[in-house]
Short mmCIF file of C-alpha atoms in Angstrom, two decimals:
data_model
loop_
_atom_site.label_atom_id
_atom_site.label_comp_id
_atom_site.label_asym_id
_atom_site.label_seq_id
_atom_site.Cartn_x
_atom_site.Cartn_y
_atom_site.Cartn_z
CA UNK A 1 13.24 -12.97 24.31
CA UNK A 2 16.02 -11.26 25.99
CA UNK A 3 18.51 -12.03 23.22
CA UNK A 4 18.48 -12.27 19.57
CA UNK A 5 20.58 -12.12 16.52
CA UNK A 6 21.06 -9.51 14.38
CA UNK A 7 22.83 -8.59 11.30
CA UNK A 8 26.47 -7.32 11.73
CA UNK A 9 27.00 -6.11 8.63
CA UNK A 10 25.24 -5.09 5.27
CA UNK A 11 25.47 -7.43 2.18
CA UNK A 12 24.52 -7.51 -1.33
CA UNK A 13 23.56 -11.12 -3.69
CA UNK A 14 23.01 -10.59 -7.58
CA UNK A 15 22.03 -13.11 -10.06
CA UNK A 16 20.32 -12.77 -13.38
CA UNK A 17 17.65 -15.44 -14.32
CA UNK A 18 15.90 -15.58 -17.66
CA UNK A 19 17.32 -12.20 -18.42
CA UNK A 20 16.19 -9.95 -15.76
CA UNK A 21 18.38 -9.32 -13.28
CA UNK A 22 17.85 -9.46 -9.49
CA UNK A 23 19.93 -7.63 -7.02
CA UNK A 24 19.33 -8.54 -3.22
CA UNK A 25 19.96 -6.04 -0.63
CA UNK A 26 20.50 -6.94 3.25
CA UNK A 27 20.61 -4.27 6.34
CA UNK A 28 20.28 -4.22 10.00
CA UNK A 29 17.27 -2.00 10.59
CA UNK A 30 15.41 -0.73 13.69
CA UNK A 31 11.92 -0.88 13.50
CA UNK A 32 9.67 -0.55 10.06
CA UNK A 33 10.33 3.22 9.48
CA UNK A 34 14.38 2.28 9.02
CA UNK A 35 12.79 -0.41 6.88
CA UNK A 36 11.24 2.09 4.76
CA UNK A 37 14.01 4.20 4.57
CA UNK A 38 16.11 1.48 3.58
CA UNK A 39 14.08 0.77 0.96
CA UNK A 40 13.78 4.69 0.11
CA UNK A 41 17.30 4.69 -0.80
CA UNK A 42 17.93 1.71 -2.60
CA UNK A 43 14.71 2.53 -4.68
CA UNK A 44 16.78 6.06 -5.47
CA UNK A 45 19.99 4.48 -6.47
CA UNK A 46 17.99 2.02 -8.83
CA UNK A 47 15.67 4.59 -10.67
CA UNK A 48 15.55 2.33 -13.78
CA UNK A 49 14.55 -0.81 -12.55
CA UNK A 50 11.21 -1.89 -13.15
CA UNK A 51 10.76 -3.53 -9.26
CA UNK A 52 11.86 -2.75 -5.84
CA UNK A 53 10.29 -5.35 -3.49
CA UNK A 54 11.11 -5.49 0.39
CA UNK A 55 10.25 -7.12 3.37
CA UNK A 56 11.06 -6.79 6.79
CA UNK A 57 11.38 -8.34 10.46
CA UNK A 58 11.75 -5.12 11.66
CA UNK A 59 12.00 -5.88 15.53
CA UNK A 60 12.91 -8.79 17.54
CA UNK A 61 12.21 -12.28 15.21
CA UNK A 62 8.87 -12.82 17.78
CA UNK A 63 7.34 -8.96 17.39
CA UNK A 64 4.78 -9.48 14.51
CA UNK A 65 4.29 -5.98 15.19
CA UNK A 66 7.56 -5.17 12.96
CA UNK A 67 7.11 -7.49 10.15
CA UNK A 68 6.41 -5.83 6.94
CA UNK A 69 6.66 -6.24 3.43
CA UNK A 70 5.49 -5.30 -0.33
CA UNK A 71 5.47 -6.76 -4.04
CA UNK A 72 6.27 -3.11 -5.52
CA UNK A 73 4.02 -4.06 -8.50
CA UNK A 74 4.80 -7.53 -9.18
CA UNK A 75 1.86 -9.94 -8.80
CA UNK A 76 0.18 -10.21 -5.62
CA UNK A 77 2.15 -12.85 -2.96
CA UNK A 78 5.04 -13.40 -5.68
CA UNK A 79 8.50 -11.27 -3.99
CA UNK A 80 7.53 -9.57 -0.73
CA UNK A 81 6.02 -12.66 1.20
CA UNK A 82 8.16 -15.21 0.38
CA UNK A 83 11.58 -12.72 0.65
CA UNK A 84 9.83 -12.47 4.40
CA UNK A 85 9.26 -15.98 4.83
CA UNK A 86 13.03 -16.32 4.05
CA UNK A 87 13.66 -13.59 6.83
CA UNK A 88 12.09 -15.21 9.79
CA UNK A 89 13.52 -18.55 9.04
CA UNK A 90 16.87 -16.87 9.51
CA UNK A 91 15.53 -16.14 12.94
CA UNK A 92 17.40 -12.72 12.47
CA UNK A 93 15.87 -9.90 14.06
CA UNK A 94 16.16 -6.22 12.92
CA UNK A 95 16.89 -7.00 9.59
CA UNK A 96 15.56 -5.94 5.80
CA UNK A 97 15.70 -7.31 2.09
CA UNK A 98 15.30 -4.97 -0.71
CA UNK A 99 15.25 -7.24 -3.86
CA UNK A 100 15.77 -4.96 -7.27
CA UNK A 101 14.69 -6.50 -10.58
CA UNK A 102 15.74 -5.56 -14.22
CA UNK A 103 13.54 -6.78 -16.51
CA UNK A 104 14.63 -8.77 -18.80
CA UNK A 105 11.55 -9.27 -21.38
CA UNK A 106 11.04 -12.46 -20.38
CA UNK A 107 7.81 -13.78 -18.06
CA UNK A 108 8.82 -15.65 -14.89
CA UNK A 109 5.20 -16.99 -14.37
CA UNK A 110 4.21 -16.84 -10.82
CA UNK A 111 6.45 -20.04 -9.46
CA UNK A 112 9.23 -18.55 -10.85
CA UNK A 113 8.88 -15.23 -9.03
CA UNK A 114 8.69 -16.84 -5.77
CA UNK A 115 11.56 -18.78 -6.32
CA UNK A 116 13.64 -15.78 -7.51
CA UNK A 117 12.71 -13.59 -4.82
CA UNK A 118 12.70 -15.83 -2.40
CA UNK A 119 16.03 -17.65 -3.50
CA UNK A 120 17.54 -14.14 -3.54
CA UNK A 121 17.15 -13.77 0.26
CA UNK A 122 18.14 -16.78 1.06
CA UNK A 123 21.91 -16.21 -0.77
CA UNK A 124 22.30 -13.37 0.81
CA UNK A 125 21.60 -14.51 4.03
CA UNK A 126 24.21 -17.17 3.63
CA UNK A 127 26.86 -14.57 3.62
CA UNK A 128 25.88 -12.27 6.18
CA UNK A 129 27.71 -12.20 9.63
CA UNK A 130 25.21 -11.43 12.88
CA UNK A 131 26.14 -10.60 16.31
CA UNK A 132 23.69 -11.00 19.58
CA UNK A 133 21.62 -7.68 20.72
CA UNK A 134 20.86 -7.95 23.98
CA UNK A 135 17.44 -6.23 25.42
CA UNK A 136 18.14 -4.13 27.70
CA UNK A 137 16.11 -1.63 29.58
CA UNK A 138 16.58 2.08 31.15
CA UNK A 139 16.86 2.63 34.65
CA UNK A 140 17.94 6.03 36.45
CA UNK A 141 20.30 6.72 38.97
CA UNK A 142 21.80 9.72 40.26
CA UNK A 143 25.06 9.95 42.61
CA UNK A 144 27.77 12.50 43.45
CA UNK A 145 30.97 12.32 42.07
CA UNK A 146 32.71 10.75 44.72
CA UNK A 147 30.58 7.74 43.74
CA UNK A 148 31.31 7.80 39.71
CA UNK A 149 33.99 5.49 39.83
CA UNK A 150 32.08 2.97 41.81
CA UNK A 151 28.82 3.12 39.33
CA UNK A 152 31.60 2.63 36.07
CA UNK A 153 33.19 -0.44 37.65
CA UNK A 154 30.41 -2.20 38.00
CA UNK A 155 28.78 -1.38 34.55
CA UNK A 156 31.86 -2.83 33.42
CA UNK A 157 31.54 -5.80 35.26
CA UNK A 158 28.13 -6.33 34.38
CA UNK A 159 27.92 -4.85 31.00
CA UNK A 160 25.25 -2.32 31.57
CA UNK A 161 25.13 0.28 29.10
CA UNK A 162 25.59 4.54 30.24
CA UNK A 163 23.00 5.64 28.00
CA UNK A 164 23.46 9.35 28.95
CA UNK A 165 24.87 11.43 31.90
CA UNK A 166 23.85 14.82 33.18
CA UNK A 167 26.27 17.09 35.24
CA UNK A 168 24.86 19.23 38.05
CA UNK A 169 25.45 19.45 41.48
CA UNK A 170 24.87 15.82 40.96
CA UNK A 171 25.40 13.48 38.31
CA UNK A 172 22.31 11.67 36.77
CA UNK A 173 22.57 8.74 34.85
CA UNK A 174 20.34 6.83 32.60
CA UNK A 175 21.51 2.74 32.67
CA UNK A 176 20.36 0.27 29.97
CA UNK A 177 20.79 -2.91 32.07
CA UNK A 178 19.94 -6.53 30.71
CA UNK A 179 17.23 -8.52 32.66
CA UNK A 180 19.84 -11.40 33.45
CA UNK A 181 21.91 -8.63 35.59
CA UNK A 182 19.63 -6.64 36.58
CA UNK A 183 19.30 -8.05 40.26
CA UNK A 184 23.12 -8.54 40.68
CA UNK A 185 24.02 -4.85 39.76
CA UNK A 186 21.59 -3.88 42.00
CA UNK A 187 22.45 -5.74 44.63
CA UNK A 188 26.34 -5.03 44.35
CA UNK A 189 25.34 -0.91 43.66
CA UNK A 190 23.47 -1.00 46.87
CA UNK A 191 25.74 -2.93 49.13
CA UNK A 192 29.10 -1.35 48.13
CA UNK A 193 27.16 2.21 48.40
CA UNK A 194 26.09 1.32 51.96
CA UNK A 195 22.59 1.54 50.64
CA UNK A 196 23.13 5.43 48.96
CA UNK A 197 23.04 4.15 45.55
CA UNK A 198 19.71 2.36 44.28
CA UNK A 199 18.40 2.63 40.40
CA UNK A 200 14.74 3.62 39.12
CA UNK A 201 13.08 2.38 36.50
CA UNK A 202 12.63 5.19 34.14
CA UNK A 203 9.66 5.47 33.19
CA UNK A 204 8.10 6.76 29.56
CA UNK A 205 8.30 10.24 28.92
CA UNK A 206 10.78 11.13 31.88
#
C-alpha cells in the first residue's frame, strides 16, 4: 500500500445515553506509542470519569502490527474492540479513538456497551476530514552546490520530500521519494547531471 488516508484534523462526538455520558475523541497518530500518549492525555484532562477506552490503527489500515486497543475496565470485548472494528472500516490509517464515559448510575448491559462505544466512533468519524499520506522512502544523495538548484527542481516536479541537508564541502541530502517516482527522478537526476548525480538507498542506522 503505497497510499492511504489519514486523518486531517482532530475531532470530538459527545452524546449521553441512559445517563452516562460518552465523549469520543479522534487523532491522527503515528504508530501505538502516539496512541498511548494520546490516550495519556485525554485520560489526564478527564480525571473523574469512571472509563477511558481506546483503540487504535496505529499504522497503515493493512499493518496489524499497529492495531491496538483496551476496555479500561469495562467488561471484557464491550468498548475497545468494537471502537476498533469501527476504525478499520473507515479504512483510515494512523488514526486513534479515546472514548470517555461518565457514569451515569445506570447499567448498559453488555449490547448496550458495544453499541455506545462503537456508535461513538462511528459519529465521529462522520465528521472528520482525511488527506492521502503517501509512503515514501529515504534515499541519499550528495552534490556540490553548483548542482542544488538542479536536485530542488526536480523534487518539485516530482514531489520528493528534502528530509534533511548537511553543509560541508559538499552538500548531503537525505530524499523521501514515493515508489511511483522513484525511477523517473532517477532517471531525470542522472541524465540532466550527465551521470554525476545518482541516489542511495539509505540504509538503517546510517
Amino acid at each position: 500500500m503505497a497510499e492511504y488516508l489519514v486523518p486531517k484534523s482532530a475531532v470530538v462526538f459527545e452524546e449521553e445515553i441512559k445517563k452516562s455520558r460518552f465523549i469520543t475523541y479522534l487523532q491522527h497518530t503515528e504508530g501505538l506509542e502516539d496512541a498511548r500518549a494520546f490516550w495519556a492525555k485525554i485520560k489526564q484532562e478527564h480525571p473523574n470519569a469512571r472509563h477511558h477506552c481506546w483503540a487504535a490503527v496505529a499504522g497503515k489500515p493493512t499493518d496489524s502490527l499497529q492495531l491496538g486497543f483496551s476496555d479500561d475496565g469495562e467488561p471484557a470485548g464491550t468498548a475497545g474492540k468494537p471502537m476498533l472494528s469501527a476504525l478499520q472500516g473507515s479504512q483510515l490509517g494512523e488514526i486513534s479513538a479515546v472514548v470517555v464515559r461518565y457514569y451515569g448510575g445506570i447499567l448498559l448491559g453488555t449490547g448496550g456497551l458495544v453499541r455506545a462505544y462503537g456508535n461513538g466512533v462511528q459519529q465521529a468519524l462522520k465528521l472528520i476530514e482525511s488527506e492521502i499520506k503517501v509512503e515514501r522512502t529515504p534515499f541519499k544523495l550528495d552534490c556540490d552546490y553548483g548542482q542544488l538548484r538542479l536536485v530542488q527542481q526536480l523534487c518539485e516536479k516530482y514531489q520528493v520530500e528534502i528530509l534533511s541537508q548537511g553543509f560541508q564541502a559538499n552538500i548531503h541530502l537525505i530524499l523521501g521519494i514515493s515508489e511511483k517516482t522513484r525511477e523517473a527522478f532517477s532517471s531525470e537526476l542522472t541524465e540532466k547531471s550527465s551521470g554525476r548525480l545518482v541516489i542511495q538507498l539509505l540504509e538503517i542506522g546510517e
